[in-house]
PDB file of C-alpha atoms and ligand atoms in Angstrom:
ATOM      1  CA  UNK A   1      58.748-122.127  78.313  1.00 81.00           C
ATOM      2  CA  UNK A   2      57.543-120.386  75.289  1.00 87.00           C
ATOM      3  CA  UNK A   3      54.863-122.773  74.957  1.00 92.00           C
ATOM      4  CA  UNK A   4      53.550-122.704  78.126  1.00 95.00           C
ATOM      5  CA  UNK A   5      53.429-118.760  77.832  1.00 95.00           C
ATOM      6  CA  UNK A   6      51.618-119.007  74.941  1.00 94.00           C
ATOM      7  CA  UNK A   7      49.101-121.468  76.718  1.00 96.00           C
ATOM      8  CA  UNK A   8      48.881-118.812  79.756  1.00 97.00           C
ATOM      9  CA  UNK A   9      48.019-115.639  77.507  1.00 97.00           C
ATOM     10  CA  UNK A  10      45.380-117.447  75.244  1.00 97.00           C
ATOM     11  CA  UNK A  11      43.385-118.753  78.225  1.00 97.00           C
ATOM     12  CA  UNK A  12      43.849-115.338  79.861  1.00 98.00           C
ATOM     13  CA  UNK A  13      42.671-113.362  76.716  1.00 97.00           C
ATOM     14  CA  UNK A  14      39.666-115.955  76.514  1.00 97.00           C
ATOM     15  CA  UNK A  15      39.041-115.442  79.948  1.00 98.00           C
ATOM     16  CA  UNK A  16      38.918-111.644  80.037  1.00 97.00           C
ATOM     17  CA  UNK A  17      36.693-111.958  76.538  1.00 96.00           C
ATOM     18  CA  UNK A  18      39.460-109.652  74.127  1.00 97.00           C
ATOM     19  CA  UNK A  19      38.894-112.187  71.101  1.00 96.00           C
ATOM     20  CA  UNK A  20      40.363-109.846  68.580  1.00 97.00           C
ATOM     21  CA  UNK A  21      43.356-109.887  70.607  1.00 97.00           C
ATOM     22  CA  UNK A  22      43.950-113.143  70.902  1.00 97.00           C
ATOM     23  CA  UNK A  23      43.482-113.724  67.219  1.00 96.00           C
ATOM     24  CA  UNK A  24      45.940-111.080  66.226  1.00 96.00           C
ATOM     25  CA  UNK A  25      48.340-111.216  69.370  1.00 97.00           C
ATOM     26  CA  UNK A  26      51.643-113.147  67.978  1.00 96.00           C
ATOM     27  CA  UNK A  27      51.281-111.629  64.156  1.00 96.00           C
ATOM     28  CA  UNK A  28      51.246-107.575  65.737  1.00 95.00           C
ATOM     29  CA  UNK A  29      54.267-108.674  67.674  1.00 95.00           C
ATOM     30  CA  UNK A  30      56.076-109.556  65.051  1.00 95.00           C
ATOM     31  CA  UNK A  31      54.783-106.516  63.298  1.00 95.00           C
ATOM     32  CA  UNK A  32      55.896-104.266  65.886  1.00 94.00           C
ATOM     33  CA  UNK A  33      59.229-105.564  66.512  1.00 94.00           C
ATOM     34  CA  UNK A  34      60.162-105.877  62.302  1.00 96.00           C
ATOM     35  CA  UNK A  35      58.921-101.626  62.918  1.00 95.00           C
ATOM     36  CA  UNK A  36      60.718-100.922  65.744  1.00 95.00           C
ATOM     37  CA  UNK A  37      57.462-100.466  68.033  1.00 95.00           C
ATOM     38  CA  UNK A  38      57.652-100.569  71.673  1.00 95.00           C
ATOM     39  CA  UNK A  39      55.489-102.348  73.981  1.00 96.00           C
ATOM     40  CA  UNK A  40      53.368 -99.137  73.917  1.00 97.00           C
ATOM     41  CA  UNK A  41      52.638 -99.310  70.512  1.00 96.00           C
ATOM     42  CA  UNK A  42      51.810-102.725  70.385  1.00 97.00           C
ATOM     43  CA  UNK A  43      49.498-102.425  73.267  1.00 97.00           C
ATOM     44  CA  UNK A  44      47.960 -99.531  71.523  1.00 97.00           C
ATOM     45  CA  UNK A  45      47.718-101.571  68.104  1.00 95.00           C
ATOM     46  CA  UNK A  46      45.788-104.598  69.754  1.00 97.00           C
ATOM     47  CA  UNK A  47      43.223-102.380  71.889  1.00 97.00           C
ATOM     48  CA  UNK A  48      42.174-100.407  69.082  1.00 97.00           C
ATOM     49  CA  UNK A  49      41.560-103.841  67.339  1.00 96.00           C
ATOM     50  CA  UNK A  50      39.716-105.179  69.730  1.00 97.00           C
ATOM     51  CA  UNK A  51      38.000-101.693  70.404  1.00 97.00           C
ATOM     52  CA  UNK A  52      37.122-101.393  66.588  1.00 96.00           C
ATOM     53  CA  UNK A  53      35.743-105.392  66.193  1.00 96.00           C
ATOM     54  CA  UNK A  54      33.773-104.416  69.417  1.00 95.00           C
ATOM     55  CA  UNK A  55      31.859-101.177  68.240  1.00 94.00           C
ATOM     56  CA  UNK A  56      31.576-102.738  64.603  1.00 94.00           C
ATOM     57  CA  UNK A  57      29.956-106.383  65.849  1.00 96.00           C
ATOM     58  CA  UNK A  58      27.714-103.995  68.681  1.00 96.00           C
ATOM     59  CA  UNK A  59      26.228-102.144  65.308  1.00 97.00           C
ATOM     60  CA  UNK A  60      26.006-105.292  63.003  1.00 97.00           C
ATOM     61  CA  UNK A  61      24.276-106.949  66.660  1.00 97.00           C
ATOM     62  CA  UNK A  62      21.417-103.459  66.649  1.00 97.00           C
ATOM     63  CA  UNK A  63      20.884-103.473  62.942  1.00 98.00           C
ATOM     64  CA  UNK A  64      20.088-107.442  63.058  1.00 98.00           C
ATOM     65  CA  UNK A  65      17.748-107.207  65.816  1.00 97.00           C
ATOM     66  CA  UNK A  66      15.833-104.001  64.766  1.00 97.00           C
ATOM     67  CA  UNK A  67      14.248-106.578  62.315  1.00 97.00           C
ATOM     68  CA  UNK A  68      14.503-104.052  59.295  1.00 98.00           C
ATOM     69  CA  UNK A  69      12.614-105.642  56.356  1.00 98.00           C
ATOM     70  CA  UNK A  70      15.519-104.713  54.012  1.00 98.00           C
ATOM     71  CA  UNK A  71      18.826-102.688  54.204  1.00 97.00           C
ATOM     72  CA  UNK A  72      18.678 -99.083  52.801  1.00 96.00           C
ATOM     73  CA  UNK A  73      20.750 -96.676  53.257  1.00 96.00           C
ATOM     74  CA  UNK A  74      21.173 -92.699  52.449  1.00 95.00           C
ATOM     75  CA  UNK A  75      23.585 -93.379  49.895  1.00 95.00           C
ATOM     76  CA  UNK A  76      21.406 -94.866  47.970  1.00 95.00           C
ATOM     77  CA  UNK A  77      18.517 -92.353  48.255  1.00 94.00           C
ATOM     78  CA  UNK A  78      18.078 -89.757  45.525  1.00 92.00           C
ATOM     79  CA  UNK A  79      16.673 -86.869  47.200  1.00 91.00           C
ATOM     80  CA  UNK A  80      16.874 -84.417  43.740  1.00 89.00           C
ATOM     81  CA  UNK A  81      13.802 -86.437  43.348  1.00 87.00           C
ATOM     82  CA  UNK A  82      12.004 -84.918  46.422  1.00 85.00           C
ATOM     83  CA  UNK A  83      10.214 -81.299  45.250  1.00 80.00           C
ATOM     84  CA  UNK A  84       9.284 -79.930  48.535  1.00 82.00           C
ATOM     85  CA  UNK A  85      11.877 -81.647  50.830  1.00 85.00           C
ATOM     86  CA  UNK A  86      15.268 -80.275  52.348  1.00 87.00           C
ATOM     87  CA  UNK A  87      17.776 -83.040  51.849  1.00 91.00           C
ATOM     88  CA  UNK A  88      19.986 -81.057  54.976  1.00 93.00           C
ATOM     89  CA  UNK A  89      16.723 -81.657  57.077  1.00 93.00           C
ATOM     90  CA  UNK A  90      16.216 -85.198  56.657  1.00 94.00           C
ATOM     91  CA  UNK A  91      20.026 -86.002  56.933  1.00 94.00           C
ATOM     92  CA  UNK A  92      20.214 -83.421  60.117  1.00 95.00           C
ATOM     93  CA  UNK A  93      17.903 -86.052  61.684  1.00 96.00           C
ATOM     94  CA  UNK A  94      20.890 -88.706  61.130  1.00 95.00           C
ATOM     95  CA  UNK A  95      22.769 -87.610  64.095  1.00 94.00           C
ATOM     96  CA  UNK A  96      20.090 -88.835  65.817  1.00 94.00           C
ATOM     97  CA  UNK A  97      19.536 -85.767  68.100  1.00 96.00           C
ATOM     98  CA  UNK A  98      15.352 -86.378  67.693  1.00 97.00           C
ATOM     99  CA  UNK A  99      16.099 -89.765  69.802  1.00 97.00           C
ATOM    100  CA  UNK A 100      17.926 -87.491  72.386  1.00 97.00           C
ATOM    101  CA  UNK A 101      14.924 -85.362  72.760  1.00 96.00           C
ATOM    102  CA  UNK A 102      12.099 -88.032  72.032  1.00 96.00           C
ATOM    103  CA  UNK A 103      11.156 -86.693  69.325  1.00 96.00           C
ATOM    104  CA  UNK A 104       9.373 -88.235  66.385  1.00 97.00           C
ATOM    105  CA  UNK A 105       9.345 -87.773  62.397  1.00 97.00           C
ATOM    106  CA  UNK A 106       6.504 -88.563  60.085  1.00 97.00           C
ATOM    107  CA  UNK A 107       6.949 -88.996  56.765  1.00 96.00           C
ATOM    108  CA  UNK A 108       3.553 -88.789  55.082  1.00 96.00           C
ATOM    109  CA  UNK A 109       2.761 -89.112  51.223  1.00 93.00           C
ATOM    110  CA  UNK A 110       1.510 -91.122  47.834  1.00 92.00           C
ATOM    111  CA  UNK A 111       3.086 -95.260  47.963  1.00 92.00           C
ATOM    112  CA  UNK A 112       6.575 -95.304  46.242  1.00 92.00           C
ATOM    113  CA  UNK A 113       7.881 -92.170  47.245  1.00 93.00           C
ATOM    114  CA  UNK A 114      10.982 -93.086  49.521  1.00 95.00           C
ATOM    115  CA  UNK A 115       8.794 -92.759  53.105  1.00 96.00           C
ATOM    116  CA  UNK A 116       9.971 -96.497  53.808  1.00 97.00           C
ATOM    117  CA  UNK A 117      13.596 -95.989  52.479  1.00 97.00           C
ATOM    118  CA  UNK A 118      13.989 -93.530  54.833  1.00 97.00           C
ATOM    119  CA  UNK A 119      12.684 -94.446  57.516  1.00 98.00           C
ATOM    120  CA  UNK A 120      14.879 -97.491  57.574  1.00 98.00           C
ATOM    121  CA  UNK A 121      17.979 -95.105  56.735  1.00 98.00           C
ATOM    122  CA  UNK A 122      16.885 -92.971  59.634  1.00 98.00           C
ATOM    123  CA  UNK A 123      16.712 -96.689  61.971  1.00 98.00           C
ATOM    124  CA  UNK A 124      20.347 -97.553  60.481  1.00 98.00           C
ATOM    125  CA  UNK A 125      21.626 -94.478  61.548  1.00 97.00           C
ATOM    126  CA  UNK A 126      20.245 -94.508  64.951  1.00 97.00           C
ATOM    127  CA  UNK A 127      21.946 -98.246  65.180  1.00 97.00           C
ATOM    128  CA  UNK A 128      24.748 -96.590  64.217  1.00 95.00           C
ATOM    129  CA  UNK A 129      25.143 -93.963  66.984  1.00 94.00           C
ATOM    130  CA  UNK A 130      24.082 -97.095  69.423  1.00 94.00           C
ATOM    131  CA  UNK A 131      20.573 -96.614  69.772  1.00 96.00           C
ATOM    132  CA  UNK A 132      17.884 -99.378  70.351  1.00 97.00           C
ATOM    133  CA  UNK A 133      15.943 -99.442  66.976  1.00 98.00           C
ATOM    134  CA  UNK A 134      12.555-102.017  66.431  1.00 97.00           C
ATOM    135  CA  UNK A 135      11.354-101.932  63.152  1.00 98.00           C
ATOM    136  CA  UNK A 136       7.142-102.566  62.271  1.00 97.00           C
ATOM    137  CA  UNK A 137       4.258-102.157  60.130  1.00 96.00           C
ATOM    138  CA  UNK A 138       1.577-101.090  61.661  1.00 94.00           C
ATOM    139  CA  UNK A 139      -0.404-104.177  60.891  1.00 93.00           C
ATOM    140  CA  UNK A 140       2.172-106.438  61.923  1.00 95.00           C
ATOM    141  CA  UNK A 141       2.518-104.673  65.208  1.00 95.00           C
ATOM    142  CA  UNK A 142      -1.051-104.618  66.051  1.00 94.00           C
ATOM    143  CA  UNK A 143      -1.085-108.398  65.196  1.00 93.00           C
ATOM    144  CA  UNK A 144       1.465-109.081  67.595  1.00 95.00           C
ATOM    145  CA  UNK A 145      -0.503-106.696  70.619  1.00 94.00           C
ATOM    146  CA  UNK A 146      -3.595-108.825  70.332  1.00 92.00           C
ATOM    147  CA  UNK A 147      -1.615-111.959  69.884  1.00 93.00           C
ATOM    148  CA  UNK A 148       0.656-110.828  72.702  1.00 93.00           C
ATOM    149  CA  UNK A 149      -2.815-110.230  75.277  1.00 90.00           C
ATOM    150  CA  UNK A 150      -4.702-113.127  74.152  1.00 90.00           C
ATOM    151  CA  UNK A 151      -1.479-115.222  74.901  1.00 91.00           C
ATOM    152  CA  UNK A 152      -0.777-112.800  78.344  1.00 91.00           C
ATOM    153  CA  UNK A 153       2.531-111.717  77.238  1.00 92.00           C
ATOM    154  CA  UNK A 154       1.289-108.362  76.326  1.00 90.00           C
ATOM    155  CA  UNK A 155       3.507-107.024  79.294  1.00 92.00           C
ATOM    156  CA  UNK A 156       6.631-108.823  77.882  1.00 92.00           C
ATOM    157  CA  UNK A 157       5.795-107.421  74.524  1.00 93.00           C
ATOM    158  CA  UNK A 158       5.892-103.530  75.813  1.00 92.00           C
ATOM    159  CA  UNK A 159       8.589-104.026  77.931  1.00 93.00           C
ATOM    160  CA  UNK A 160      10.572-104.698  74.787  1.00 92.00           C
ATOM    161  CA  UNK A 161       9.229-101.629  73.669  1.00 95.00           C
ATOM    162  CA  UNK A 162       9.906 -99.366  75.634  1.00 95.00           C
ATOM    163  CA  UNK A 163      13.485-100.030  76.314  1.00 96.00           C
ATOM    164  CA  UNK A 164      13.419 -99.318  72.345  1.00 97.00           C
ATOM    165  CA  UNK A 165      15.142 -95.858  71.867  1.00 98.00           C
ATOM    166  CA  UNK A 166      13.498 -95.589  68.133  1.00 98.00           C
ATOM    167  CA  UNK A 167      10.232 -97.719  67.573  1.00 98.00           C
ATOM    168  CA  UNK A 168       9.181 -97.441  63.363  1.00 98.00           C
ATOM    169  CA  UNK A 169       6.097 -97.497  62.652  1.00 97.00           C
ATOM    170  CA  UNK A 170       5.669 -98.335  59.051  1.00 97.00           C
ATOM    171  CA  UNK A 171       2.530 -98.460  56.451  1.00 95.00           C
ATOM    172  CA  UNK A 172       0.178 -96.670  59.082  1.00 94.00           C
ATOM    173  CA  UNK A 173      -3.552 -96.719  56.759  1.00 88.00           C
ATOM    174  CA  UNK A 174      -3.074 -99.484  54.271  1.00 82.00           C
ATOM    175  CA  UNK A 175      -4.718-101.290  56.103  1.00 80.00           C
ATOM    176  CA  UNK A 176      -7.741-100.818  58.545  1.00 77.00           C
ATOM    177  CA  UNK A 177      -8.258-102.248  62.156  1.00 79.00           C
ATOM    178  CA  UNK A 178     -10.246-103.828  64.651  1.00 85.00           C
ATOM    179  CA  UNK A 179     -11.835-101.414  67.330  1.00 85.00           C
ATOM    180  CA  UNK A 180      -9.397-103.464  69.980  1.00 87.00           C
ATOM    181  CA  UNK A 181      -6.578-103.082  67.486  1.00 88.00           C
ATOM    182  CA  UNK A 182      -6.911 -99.270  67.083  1.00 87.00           C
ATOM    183  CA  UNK A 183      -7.460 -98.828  71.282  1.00 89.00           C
ATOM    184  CA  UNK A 184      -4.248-101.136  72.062  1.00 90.00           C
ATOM    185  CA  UNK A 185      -2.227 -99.362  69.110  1.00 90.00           C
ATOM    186  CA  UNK A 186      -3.538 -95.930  70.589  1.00 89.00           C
ATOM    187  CA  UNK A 187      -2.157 -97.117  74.498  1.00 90.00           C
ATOM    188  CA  UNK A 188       1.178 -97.558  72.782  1.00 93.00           C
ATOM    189  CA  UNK A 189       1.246 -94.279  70.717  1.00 91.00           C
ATOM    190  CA  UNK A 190       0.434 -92.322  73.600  1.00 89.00           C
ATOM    191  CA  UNK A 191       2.771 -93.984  76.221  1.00 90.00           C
ATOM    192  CA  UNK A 192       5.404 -93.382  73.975  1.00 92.00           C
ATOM    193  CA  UNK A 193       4.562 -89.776  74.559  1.00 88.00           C
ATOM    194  CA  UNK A 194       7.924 -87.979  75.464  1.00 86.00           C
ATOM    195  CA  UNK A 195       9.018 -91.345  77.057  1.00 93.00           C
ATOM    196  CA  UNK A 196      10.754 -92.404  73.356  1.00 96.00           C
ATOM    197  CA  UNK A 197      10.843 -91.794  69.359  1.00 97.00           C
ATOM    198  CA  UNK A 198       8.891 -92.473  67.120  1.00 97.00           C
ATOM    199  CA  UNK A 199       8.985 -92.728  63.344  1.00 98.00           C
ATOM    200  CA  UNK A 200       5.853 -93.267  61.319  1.00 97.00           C
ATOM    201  CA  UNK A 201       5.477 -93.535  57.276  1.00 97.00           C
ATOM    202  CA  UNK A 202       1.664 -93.290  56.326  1.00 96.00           C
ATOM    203  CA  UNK A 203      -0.334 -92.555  52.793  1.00 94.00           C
ATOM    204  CA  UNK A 204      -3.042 -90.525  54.771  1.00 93.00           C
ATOM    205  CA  UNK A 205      -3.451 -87.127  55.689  1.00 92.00           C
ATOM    206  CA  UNK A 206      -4.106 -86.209  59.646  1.00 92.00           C
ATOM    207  CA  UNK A 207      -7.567 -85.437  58.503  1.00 91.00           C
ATOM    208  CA  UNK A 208      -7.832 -88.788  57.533  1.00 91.00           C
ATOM    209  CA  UNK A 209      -6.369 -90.676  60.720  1.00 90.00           C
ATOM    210  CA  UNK A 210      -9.488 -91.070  62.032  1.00 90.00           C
ATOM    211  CA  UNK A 211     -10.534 -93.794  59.088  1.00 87.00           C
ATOM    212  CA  UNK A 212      -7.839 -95.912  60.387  1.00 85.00           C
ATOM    213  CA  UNK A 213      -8.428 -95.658  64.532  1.00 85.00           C
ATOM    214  CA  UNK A 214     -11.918 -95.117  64.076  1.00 83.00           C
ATOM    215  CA  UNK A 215     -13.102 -92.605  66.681  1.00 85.00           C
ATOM    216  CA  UNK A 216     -13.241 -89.017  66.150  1.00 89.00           C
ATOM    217  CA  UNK A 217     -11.721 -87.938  69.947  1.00 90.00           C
ATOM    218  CA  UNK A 218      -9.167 -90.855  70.341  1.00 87.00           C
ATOM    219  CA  UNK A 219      -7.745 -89.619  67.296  1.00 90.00           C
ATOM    220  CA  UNK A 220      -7.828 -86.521  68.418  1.00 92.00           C
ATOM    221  CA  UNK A 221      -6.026 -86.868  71.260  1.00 90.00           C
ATOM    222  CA  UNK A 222      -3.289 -88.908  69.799  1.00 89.00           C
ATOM    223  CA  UNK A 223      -2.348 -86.647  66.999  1.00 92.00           C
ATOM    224  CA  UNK A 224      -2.123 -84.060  69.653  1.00 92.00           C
ATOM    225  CA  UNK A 225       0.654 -86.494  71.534  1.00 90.00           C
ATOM    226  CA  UNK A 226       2.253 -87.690  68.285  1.00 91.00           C
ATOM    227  CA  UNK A 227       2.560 -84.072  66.753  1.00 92.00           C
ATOM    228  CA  UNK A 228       3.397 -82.065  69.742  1.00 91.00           C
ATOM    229  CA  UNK A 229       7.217 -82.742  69.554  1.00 90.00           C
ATOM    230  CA  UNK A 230       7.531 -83.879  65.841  1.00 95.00           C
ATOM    231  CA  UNK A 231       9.480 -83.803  62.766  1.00 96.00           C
ATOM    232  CA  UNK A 232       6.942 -83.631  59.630  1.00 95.00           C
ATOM    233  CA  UNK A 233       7.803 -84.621  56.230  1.00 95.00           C
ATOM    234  CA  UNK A 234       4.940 -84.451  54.298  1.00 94.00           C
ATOM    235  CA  UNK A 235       6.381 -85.866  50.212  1.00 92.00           C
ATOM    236  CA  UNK A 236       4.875 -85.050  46.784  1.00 87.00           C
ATOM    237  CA  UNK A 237       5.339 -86.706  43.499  1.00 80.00           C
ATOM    238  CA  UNK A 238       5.537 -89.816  41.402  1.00 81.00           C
ATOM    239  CA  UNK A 239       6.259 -93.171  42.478  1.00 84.00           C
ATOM    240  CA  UNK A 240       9.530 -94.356  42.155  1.00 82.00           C
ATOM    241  CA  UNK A 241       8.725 -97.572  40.947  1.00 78.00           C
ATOM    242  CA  UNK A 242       6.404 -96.406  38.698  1.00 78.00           C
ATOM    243  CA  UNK A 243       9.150 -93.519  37.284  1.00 77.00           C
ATOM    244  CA  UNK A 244      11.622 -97.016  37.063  1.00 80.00           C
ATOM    245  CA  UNK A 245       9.320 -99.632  35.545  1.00 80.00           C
ATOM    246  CA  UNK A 246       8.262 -96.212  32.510  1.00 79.00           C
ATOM    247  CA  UNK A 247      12.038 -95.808  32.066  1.00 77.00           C
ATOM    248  CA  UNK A 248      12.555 -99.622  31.087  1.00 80.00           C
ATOM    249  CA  UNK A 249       9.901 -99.515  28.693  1.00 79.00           C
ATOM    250  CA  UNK A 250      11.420 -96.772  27.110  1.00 77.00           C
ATOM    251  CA  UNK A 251      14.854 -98.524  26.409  1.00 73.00           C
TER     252      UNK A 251
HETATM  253  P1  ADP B   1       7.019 -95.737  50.083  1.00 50.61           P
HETATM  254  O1  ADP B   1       7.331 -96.320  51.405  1.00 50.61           O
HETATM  255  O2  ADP B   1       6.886 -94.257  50.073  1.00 50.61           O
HETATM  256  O3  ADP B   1       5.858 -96.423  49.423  1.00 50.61           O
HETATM  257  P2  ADP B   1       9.551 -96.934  49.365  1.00 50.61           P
HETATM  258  O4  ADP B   1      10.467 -96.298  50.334  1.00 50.61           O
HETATM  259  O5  ADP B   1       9.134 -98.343  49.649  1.00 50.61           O
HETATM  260  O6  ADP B   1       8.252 -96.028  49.128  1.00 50.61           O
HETATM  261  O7  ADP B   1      10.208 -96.854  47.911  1.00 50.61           O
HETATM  262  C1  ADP B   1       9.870 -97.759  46.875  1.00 50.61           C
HETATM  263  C2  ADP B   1      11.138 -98.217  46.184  1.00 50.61           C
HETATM  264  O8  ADP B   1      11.712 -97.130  45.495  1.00 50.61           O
HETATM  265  C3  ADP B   1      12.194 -98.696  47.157  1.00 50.61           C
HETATM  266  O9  ADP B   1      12.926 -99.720  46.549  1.00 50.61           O
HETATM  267  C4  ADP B   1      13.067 -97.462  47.382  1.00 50.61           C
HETATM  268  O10 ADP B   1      14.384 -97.829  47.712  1.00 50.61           O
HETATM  269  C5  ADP B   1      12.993 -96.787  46.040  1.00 50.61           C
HETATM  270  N1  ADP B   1      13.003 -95.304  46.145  1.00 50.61           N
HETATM  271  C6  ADP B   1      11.967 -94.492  46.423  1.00 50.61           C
HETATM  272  N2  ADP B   1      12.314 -93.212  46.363  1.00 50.61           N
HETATM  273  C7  ADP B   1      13.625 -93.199  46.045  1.00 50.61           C
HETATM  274  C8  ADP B   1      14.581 -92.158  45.833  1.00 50.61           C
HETATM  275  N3  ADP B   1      14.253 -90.849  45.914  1.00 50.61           N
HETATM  276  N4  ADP B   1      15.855 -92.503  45.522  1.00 50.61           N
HETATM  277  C9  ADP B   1      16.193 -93.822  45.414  1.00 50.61           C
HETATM  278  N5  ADP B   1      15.338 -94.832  45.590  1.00 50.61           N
HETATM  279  C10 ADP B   1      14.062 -94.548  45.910  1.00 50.61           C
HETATM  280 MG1   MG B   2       6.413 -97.912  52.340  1.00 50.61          MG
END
């Protein structure tokens, strides 16, 4: 009798997908009844479980498929480092509000100074509060446009895209591209216009953007998109490599 009732709830729970529950079913009963818990409590203990393995696995799920080159975190991040930035402005940004209002954030500034780091903190968070996060360089993303229309999947390619809440653009100037390149990385840029966020990390100054798409008015017009609802961090001071790598020598 038990037996079979034991058969009957396992195949139920695996039918109705509550894995959690079935793992931990017979041990919280036990639980409950050596603690004097009713059935109310126990059926409260097990949902949460299952509630709890469900959100957790859903966040480990968006941070594996963002495709985030390496995992860094604010806790990490020393902002007493940062001269002329607000640490309460950058970690505002964390409750991901910017996504809400398609928004973007630019962190421009000198190689080594955290614009990566926190721009992959900023994606974490966002996978965090359940957003849709794809993670880039701009190279590698251009690449994958002119692979994606020479192989006509260009449409399955910005599909993807745009069901992203947060696309990151990362490394935008280190390296130069093709006149197609720029024009299909400029379609994007501008679609994205007030349809979803951005974040971009580049070394170059606006007055400089035009070195990387090439022409004076297409730049123009998509620094106009890009800036018109945008969070701009623009970062000052010594690598942080650099400031490591002169502190080892010194020991
Ligand atoms: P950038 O993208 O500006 O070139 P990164 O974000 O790649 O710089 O930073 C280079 C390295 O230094 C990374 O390992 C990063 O984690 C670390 N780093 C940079 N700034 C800080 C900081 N303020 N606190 C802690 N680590 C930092
Ligand atoms: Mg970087």
């Amino acid at each position: 009798m038990k037996r079979e009732r034991d058969f009957l709830i396992k195949s139920y729970l695996k039918r109705l997908r509550l894995p959690t529950i079935l793992s931990n079913y017979q041990k919280a009963a036990t639980e409950c009844a050596d603690a004097g818990k009713d059935y109310y409590d126990y059926l409260l203990s097990l949902t949460e479980q299952e509630v709890i393995h469900r959100e957790e696995a859903g966040i480990k799920n968006k941070i594996s498929k963002a495709k985030f080159p390496v995992i860094k975190d604010f806790d990490t991040f020393n902002f007493s480092l940062l001269s002329n930035v607000k640490k309460e402005k950058i970690l505002h940004l964390s409750n991901g509000e910017y996504i809400e209002k398609k928004e973007n954030v630019i962190f421009i500034g000198p190689p080594g100074v955290g614009k990566t780091h926190m721009a992959i903190s900023l994606g974490i968070s966002a996978c965090r509060a359940g957003k849709k996060v794809c993670f880039f360089t701009v190279a590698g993303l251009v690449n994958q446009f002119i692979e994606a229309s020479t192989e006509h999947t260009l449409t399955k390619l910005k599909n993807r895209l745009a069901k992203s809440d947060l696309v990151i653009l990362d490394e935008l100037g280190y390296v130069p591209f093709s006149q197609n390149g720029a024009n299909l990385l400029f379609q994007f840029c501008s679609q994205r216009y007030e349809t979803g966020s951005l974040i971009i990390t580049t070394n170059l100054e606006f007055g400089n953007w035009v070195s990387v798409f090439g022409e004076e008015k297409l730049t123009a017009a998509l620094l106009d998109r890009l800036t018109h609802r945008c969070h701009i961090f623009q970062l000052q001071g010594e690598s942080y490599r650099f400031r490591e790598s002169k502190k080892r020598k010194k020991k």
